[in-house]
Structure formats: structure tokens, C-alpha cells
Backbone as a chain_set.jsonl record, in Angstrom:
{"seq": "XXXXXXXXXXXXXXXXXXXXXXXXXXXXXXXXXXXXXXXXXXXXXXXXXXXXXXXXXXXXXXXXXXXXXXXXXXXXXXXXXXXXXXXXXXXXXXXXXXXXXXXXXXXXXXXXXXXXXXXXXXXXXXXXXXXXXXXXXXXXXXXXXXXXXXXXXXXXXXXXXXXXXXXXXXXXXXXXXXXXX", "coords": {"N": [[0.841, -1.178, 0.0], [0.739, 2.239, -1.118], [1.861, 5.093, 0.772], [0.469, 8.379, 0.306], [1.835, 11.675, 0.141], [1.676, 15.627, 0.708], [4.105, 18.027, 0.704], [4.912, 20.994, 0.53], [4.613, 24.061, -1.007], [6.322, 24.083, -2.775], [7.769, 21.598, -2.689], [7.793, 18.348, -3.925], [5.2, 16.05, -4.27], [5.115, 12.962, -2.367], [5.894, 9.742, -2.009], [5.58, 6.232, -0.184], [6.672, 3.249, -0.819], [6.957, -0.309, -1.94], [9.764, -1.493, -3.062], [10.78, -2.448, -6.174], [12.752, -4.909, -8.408], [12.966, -3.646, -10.724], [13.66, -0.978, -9.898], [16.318, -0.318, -9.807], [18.105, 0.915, -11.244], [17.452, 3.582, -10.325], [17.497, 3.319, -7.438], [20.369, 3.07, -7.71], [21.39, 5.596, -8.044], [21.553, 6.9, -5.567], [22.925, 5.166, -4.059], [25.256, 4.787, -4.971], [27.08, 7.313, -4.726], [29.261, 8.357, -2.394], [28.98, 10.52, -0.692], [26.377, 9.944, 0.026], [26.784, 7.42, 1.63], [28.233, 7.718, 3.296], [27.105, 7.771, 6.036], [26.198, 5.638, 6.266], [25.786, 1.9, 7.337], [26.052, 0.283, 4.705], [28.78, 0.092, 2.298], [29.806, 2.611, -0.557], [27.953, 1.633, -3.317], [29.75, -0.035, -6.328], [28.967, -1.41, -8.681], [26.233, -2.4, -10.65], [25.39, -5.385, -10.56], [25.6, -5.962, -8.04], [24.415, -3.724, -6.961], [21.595, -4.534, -7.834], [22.084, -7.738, -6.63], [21.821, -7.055, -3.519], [19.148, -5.909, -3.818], [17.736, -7.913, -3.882], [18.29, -9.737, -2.356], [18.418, -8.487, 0.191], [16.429, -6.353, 0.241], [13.954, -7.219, -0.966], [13.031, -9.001, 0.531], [12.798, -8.416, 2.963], [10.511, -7.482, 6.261], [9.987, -4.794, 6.179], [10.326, -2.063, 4.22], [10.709, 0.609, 2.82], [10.668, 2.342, -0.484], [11.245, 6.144, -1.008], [9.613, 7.557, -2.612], [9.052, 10.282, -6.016], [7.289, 11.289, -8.073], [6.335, 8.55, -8.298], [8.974, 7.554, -8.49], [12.438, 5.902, -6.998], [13.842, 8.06, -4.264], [15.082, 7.216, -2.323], [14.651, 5.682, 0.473], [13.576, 3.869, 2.504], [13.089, 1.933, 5.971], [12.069, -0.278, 8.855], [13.368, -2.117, 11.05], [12.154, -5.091, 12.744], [11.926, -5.907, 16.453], [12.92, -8.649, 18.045], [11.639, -11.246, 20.284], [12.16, -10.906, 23.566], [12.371, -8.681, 23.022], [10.144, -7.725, 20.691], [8.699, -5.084, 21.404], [9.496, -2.883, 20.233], [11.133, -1.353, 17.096], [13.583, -0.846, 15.008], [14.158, 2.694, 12.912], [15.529, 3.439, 10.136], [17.032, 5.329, 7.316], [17.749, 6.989, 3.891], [18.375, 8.78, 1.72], [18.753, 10.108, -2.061], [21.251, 13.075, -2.585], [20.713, 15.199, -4.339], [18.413, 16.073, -3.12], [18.236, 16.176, -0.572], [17.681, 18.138, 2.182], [15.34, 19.6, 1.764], [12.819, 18.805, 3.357], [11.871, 16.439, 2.707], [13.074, 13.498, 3.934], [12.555, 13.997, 6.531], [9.366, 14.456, 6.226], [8.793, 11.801, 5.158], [9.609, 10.167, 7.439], [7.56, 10.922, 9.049], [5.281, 10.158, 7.925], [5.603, 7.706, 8.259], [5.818, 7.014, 11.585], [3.489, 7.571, 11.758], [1.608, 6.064, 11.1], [2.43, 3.187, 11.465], [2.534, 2.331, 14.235], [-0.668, 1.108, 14.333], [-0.421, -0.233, 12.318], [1.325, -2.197, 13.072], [0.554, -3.829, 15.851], [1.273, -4.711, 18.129], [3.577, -2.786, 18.53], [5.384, -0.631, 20.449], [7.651, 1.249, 20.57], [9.865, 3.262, 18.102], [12.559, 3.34, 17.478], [15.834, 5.015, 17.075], [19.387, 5.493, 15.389], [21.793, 7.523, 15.175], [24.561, 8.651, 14.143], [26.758, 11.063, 15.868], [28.261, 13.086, 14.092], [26.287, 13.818, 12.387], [24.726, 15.858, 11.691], [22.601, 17.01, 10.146], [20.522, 14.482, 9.962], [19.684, 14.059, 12.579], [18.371, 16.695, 13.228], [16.153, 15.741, 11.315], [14.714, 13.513, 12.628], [14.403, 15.297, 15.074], [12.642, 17.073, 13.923], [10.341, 15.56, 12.811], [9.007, 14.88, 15.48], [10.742, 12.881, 17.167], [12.484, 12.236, 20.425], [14.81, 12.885, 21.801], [17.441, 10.756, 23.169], [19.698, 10.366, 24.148], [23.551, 10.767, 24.233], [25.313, 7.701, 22.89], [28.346, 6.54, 23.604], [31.055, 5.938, 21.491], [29.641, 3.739, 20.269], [29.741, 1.623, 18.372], [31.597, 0.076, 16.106], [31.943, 1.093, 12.636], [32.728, 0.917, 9.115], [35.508, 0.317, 9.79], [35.674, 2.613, 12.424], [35.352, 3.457, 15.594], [32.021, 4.397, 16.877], [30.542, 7.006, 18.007], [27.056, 7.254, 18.991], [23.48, 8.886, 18.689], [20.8, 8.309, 20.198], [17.75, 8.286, 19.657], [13.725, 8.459, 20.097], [10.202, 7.66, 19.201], [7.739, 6.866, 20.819], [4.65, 5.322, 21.253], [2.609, 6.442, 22.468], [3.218, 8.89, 21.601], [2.678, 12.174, 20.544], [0.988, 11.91, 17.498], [2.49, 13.272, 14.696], [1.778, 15.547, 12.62], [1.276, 15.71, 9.306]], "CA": [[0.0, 0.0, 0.0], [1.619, 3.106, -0.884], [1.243, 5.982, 1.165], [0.999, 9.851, -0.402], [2.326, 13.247, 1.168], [2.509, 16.491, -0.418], [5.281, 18.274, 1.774], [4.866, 21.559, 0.669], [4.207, 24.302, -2.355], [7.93, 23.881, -3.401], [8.588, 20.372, -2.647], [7.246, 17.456, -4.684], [4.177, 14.902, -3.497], [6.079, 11.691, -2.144], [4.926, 8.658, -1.57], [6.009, 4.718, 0.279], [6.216, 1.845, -1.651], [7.167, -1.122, -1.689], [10.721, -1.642, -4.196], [11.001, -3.203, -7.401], [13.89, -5.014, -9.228], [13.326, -2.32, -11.97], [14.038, 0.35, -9.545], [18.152, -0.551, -9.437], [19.039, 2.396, -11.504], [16.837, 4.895, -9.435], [18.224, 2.782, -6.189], [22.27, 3.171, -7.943], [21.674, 7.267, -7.937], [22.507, 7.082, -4.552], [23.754, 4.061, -3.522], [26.772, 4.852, -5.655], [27.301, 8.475, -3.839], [29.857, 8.313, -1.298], [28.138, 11.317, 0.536], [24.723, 9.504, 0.678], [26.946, 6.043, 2.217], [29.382, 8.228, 4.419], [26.64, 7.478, 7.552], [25.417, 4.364, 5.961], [26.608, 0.872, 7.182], [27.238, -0.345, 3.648], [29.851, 0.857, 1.541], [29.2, 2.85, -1.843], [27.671, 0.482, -4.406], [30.174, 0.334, -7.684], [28.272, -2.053, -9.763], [24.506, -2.137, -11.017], [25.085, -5.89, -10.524], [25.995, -5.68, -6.641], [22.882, -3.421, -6.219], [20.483, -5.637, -8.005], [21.625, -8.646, -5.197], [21.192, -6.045, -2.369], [17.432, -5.493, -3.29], [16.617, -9.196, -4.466], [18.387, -10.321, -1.263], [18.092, -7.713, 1.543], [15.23, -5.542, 0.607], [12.619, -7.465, -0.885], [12.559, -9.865, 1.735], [12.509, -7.342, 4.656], [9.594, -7.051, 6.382], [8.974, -3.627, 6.381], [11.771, -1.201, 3.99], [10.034, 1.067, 1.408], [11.703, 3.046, -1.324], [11.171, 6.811, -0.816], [9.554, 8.151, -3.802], [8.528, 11.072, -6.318], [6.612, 10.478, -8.892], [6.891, 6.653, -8.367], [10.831, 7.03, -8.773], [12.371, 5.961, -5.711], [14.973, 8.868, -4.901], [15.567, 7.239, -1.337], [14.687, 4.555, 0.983], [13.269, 4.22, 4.54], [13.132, 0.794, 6.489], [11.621, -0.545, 10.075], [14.016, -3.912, 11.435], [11.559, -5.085, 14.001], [13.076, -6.56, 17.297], [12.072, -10.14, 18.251], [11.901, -12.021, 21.326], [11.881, -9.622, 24.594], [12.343, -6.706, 22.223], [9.627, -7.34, 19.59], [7.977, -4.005, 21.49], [10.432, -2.065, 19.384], [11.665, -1.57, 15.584], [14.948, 0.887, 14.803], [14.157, 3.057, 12.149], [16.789, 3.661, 9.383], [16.741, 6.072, 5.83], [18.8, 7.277, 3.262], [17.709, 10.128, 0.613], [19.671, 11.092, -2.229], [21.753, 14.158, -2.184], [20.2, 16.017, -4.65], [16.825, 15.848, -2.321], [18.308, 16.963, 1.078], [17.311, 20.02, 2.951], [13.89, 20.123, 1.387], [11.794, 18.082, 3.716], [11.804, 14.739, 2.167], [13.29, 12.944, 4.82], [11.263, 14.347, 7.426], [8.21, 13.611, 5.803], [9.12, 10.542, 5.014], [9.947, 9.675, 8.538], [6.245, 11.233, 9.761], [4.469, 9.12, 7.541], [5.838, 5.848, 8.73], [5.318, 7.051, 12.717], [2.202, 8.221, 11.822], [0.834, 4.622, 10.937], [3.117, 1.681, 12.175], [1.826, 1.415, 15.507], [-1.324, 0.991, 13.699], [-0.459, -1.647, 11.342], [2.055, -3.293, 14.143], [-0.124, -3.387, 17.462], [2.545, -4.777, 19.221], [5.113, -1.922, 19.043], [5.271, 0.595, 21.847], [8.552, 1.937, 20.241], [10.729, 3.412, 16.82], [13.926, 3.854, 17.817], [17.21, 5.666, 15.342], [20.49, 5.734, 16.068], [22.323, 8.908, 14.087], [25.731, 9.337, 14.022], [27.132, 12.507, 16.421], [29.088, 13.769, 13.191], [24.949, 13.348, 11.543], [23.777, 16.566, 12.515], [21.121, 17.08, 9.295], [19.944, 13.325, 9.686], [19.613, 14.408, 13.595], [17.063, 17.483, 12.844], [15.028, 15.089, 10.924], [13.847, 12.923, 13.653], [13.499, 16.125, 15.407], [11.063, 18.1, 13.595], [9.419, 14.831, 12.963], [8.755, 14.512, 16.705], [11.391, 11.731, 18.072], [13.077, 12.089, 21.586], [16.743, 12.76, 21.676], [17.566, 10.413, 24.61], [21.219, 10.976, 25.008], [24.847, 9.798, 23.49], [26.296, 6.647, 23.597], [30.172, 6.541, 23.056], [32.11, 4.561, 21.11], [29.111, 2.482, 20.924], [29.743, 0.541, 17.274], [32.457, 0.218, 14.857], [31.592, 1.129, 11.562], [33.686, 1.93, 8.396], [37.065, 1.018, 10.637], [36.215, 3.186, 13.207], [34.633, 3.593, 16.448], [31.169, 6.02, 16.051], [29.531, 7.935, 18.867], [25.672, 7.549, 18.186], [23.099, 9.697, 18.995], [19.562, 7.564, 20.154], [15.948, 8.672, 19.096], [12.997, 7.418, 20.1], [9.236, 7.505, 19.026], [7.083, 5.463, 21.592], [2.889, 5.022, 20.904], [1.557, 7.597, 23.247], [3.797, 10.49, 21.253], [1.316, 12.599, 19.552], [1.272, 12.015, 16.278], [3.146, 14.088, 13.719], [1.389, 16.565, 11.632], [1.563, 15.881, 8.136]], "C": [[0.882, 1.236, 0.0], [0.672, 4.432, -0.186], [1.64, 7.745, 0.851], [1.051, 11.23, 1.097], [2.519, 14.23, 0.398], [3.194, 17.36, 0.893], [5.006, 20.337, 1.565], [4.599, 22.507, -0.364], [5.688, 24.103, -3.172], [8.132, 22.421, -3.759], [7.537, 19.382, -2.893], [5.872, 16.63, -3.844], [5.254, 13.681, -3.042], [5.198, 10.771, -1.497], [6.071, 7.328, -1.2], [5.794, 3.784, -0.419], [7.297, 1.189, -1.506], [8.285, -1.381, -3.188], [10.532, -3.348, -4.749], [12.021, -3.809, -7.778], [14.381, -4.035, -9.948], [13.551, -1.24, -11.007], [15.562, 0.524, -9.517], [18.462, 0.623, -9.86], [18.422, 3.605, -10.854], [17.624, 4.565, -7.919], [20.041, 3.564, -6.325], [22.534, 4.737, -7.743], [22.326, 7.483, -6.638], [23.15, 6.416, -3.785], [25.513, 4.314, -4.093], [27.633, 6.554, -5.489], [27.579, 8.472, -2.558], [29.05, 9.287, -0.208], [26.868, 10.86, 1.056], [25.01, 8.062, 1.783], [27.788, 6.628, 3.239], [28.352, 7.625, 5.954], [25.692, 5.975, 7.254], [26.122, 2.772, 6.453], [26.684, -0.145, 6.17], [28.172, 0.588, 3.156], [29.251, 1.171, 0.194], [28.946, 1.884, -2.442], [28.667, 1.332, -5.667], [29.504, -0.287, -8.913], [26.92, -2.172, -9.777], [24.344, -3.683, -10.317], [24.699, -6.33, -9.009], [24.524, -5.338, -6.173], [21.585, -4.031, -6.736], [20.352, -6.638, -6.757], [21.143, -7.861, -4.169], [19.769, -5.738, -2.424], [16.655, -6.696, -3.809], [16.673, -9.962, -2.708], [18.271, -10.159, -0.099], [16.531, -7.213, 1.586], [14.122, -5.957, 0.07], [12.351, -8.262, -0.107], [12.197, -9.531, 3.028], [10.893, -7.203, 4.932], [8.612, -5.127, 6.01], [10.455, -2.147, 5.89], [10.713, -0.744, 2.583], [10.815, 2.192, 0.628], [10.485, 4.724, -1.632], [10.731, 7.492, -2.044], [8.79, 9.642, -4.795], [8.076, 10.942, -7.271], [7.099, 9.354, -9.247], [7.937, 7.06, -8.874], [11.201, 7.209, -7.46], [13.712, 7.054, -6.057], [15.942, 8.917, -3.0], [14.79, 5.7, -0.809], [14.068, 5.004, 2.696], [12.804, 2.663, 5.515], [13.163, 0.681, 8.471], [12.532, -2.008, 10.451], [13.205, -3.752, 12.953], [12.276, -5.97, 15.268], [12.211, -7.844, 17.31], [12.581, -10.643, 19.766], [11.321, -10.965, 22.742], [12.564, -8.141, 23.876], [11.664, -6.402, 21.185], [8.738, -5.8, 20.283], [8.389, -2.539, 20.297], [10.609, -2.213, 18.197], [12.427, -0.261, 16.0], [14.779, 0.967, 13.401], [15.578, 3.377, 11.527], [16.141, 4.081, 8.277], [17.806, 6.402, 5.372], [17.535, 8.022, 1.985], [18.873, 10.128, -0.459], [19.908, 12.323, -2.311], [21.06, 15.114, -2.654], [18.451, 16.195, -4.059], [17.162, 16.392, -1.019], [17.732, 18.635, 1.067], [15.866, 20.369, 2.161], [12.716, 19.259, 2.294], [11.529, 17.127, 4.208], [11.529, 13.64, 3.295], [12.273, 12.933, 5.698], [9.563, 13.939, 7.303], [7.903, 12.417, 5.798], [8.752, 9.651, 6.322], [8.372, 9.821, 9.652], [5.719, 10.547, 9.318], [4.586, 7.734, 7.869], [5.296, 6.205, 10.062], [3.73, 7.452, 12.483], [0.899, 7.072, 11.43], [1.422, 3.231, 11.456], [2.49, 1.639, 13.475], [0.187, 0.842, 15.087], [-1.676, -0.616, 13.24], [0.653, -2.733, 12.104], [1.765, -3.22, 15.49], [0.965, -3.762, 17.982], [3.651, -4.021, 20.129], [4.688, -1.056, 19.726], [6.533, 1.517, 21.149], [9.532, 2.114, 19.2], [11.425, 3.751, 17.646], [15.055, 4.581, 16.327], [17.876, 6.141, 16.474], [20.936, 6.62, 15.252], [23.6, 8.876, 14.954], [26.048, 10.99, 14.796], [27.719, 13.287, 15.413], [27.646, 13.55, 12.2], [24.231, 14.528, 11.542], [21.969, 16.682, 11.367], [20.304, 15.624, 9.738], [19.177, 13.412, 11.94], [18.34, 15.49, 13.759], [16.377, 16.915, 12.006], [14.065, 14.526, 11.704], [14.052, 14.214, 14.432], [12.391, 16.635, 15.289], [10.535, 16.944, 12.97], [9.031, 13.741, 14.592], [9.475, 13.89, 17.206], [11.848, 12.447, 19.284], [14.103, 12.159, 21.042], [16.655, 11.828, 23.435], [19.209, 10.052, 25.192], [22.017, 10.076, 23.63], [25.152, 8.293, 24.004], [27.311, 6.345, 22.906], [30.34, 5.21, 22.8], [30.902, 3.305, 21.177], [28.974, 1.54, 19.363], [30.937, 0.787, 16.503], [31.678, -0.041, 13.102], [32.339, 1.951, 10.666], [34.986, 1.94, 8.821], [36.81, 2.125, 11.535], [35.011, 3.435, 14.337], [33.768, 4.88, 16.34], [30.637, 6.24, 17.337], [28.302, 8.12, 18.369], [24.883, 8.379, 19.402], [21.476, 8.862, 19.196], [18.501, 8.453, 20.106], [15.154, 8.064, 19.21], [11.356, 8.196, 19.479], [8.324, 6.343, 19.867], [5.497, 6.075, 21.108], [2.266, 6.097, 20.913], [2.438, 8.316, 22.41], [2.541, 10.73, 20.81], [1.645, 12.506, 18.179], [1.789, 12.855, 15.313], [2.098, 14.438, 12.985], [1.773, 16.524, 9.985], [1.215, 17.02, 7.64]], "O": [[1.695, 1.394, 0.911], [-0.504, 4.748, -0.369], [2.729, 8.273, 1.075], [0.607, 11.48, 2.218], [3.308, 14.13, -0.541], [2.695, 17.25, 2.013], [4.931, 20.949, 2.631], [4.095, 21.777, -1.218], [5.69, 23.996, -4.399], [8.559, 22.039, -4.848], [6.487, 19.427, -2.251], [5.793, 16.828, -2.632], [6.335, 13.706, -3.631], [4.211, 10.893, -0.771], [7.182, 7.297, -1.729], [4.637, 3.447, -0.671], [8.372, 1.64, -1.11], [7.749, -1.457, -4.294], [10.337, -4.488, -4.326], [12.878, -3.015, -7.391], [15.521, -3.574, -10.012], [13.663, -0.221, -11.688], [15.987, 1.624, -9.165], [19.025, 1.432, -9.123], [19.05, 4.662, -10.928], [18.259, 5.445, -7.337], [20.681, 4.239, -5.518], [23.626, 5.161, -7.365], [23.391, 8.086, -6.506], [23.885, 6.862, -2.903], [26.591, 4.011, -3.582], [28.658, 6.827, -6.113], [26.748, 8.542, -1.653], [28.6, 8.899, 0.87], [26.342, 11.18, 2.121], [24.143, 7.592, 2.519], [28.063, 5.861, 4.161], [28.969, 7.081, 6.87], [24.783, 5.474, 7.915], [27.123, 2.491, 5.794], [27.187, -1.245, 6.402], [28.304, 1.736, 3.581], [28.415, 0.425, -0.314], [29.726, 0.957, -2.222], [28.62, 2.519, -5.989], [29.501, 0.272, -10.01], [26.391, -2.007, -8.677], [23.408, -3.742, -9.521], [23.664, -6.952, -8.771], [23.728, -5.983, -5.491], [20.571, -4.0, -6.038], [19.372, -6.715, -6.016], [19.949, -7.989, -3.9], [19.142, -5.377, -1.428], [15.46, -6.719, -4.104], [15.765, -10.468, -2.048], [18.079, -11.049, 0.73], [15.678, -7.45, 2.441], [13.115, -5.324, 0.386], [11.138, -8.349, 0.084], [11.541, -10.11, 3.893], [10.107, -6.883, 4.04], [7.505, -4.636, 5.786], [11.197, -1.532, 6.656], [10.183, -1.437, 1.715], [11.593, 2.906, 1.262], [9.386, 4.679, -2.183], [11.646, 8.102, -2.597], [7.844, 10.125, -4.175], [8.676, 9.968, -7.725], [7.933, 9.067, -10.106], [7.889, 6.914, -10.095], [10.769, 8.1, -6.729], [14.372, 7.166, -7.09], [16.742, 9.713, -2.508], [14.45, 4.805, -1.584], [14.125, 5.911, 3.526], [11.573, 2.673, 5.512], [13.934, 1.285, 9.217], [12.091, -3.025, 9.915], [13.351, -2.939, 13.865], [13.205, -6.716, 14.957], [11.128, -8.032, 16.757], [13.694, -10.437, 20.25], [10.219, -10.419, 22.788], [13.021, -7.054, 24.232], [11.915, -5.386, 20.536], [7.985, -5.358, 19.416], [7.728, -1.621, 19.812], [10.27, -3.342, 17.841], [12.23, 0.716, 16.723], [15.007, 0.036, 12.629], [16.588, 3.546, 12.211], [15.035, 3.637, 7.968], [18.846, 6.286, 6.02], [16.379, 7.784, 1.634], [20.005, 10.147, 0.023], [18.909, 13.024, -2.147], [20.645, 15.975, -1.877], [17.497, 16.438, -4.798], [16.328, 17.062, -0.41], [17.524, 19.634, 0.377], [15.482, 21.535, 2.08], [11.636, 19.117, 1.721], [11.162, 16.762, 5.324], [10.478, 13.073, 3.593], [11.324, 12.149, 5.732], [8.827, 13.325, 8.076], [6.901, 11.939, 6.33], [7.928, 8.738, 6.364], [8.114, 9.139, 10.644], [5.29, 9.773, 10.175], [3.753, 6.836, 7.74], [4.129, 5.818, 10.119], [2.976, 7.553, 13.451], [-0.321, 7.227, 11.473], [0.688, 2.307, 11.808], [1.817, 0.628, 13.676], [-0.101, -0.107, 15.816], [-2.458, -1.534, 13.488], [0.777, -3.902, 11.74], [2.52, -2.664, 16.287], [1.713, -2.852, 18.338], [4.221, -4.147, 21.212], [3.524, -0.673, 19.607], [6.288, 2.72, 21.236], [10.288, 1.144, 19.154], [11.057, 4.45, 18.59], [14.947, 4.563, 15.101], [17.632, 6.675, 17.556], [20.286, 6.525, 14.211], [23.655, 9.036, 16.173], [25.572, 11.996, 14.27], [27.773, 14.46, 15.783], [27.926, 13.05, 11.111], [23.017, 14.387, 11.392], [20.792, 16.515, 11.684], [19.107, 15.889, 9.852], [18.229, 12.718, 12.306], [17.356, 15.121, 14.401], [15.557, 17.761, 11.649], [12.868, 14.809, 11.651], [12.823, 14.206, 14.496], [11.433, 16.73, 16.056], [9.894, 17.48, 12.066], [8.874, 12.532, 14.757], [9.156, 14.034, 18.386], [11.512, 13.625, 19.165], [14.409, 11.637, 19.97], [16.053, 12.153, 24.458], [19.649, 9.637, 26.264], [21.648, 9.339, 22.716], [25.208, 7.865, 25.157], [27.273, 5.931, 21.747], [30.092, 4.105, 23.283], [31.017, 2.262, 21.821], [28.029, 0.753, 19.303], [31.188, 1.975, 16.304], [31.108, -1.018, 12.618], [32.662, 3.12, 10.879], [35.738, 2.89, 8.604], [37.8, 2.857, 11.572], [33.846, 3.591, 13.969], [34.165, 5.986, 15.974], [30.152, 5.187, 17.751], [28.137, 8.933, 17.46], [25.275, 8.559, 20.555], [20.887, 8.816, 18.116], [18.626, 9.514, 20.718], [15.232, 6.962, 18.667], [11.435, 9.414, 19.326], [8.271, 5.154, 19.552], [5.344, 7.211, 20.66], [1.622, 6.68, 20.041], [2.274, 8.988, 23.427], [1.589, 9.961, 20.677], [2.649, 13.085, 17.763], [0.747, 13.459, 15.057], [1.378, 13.5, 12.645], [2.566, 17.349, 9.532], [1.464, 17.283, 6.464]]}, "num_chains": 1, "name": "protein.A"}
């Protein structure tokens, strides 16, 4: 089910859906842009063939990862990994935009429209979580002004890329009030 947003009089309608095979070369725009993978834990994609496995083998099987789009072209990505066991109350949100799309919104939007229905369509969860990078600050004012919690640092708490990262936790629990599309 895809879900529509228009963001603003400037900035495009966008909508959630669910990725295609045929989307690889809309996927490769920014998969293959070091600046869009610098806070990403893969590494740039160099080959078309690379990012074909990555969305036959990661992302259409995922429960719950939709490709960020503007007129149906995806020009980003946004994905729920739900927890299991004594932590299915939870899912940690994760996104990626490309570049030529920052600072208009997108993201943000993006990120309201998923909180703004997953507890919904996953009674279970009480809580979105996102971890952001301390060197993240734009990806940091996203889950702001789409409502999350800042609930503190935690050092040195992953290696990624060769090197120990300082993240920054975010939460979204049930009771928030819903975001304002």
C-alpha cells in the first residue's frame, strides 16, 4: 500500500512503496554516492550488478523497507528492522535520501508518515527507535522536527567503516502525539 504526502508548495508529493527489481538504476543514484553512504553501514555500491543482489536479497525480503519516492521514482529509501523475542515491542528506524533531495523536507516527511501509521499496522510496538551518528547533525534534525526524543549519546558504541562512532539515540514510543503531516 503506498502511502501519499505532499510536503509543501515547493517540494514534490512523495509517496512509500514497496521496491522493485526495476528500480536498481533509481536505487544506484545514490547508492553509488559516497556522501549519501558516508553514515550508511554499507559501503558505496560500484556495480549495477551488486545493487540488483542487495534489493533481491536484503530488501525485498525485509519485512517492512520502502523506497522513498517522487513520482513513483524511488529517490531514497526508509526501512523498520523489528526486534524479536523480549524486544519485539520495538523496531529501529533507518533512511537514506539522495543528495540532490536533502534540505527540502523529504526525509522528514518521510519519517512522519511511517510514525504516523506503524503502531497501527504493528499493534505490538510501543517503540521506533534511530540511532544517528554525532558527526549526523542534518539526519539528527530530521527525527526532530518529525517529533522523536533525543535520549542521550552513547560513546564509542559501534564500529563502523574502521572506526569507532559515537551515536546519537531517538525514540518515538505510541503515546507520542502524532506528527502533523
Amino acid at each position: 500500500m503506498a502511502v501519499e504526502s505532499r510536503v509543501g508548495k515547493e517540494t514534490p508529493e512523495i509517496t512509500l512503496r514497496k521496491f522493485d527489481l526495476s528500480d536498481v538504476d533509481d536505487f544506484m543514484v545514490w547508492a553509488t554516492d559516497d556522501r549519501v553512504s558516508r553514515f550508511c553501514s554499507w559501503d558505496t555500491y560500484t556495480s549495477k550488478e551488486a545493487g540488483l543482489a542487495y534489493l533481491r536479497d536484503t530488501v525485498l525480503p525485509h519485512p517492512w523497507f520502502r523506497a522513498i519516492c517522487v513520482d513513483n521514482r524511488p529517490i531514497g529509501a526508509i526501512s523498520l528492522i523489528p526486534g524479536s523475542g523480549n524486544d519485539e515491542c520495538r523496531a529501529e528506524m533507518g533512511y537514506v535520501l539522495a543528495s540532490g533531495y536533502w534540505g527540502k523536507g523529504i526525509a522528514t516527511r518521510a519519517v512522519k508518515m511511517v510514525v504516523s501509521r506503524v503502531f497501527d499496522e504493528w499493534t505490538h510496538l510501543e517503540r521506533v527507535e534511530a540511532l544517528v551518528e554525532v558527526e549526523n547533525p542534518g539526519s539528527q534534525r530530521v527525527l526532530e522536527r518529525a517529533g522523536f526524543s533525543k535520549e542521550g549519546v552513547l560513546r564509542k558504541y559501534f564500529m563502523r567503516k574502521g572506526r569507532l562512532r559515537d551515536m546519537v539515540m531517538y525514540s518515538f514510543i505510541s503515546t507520542d502525539p502524532v506528527p502533523e503531516l
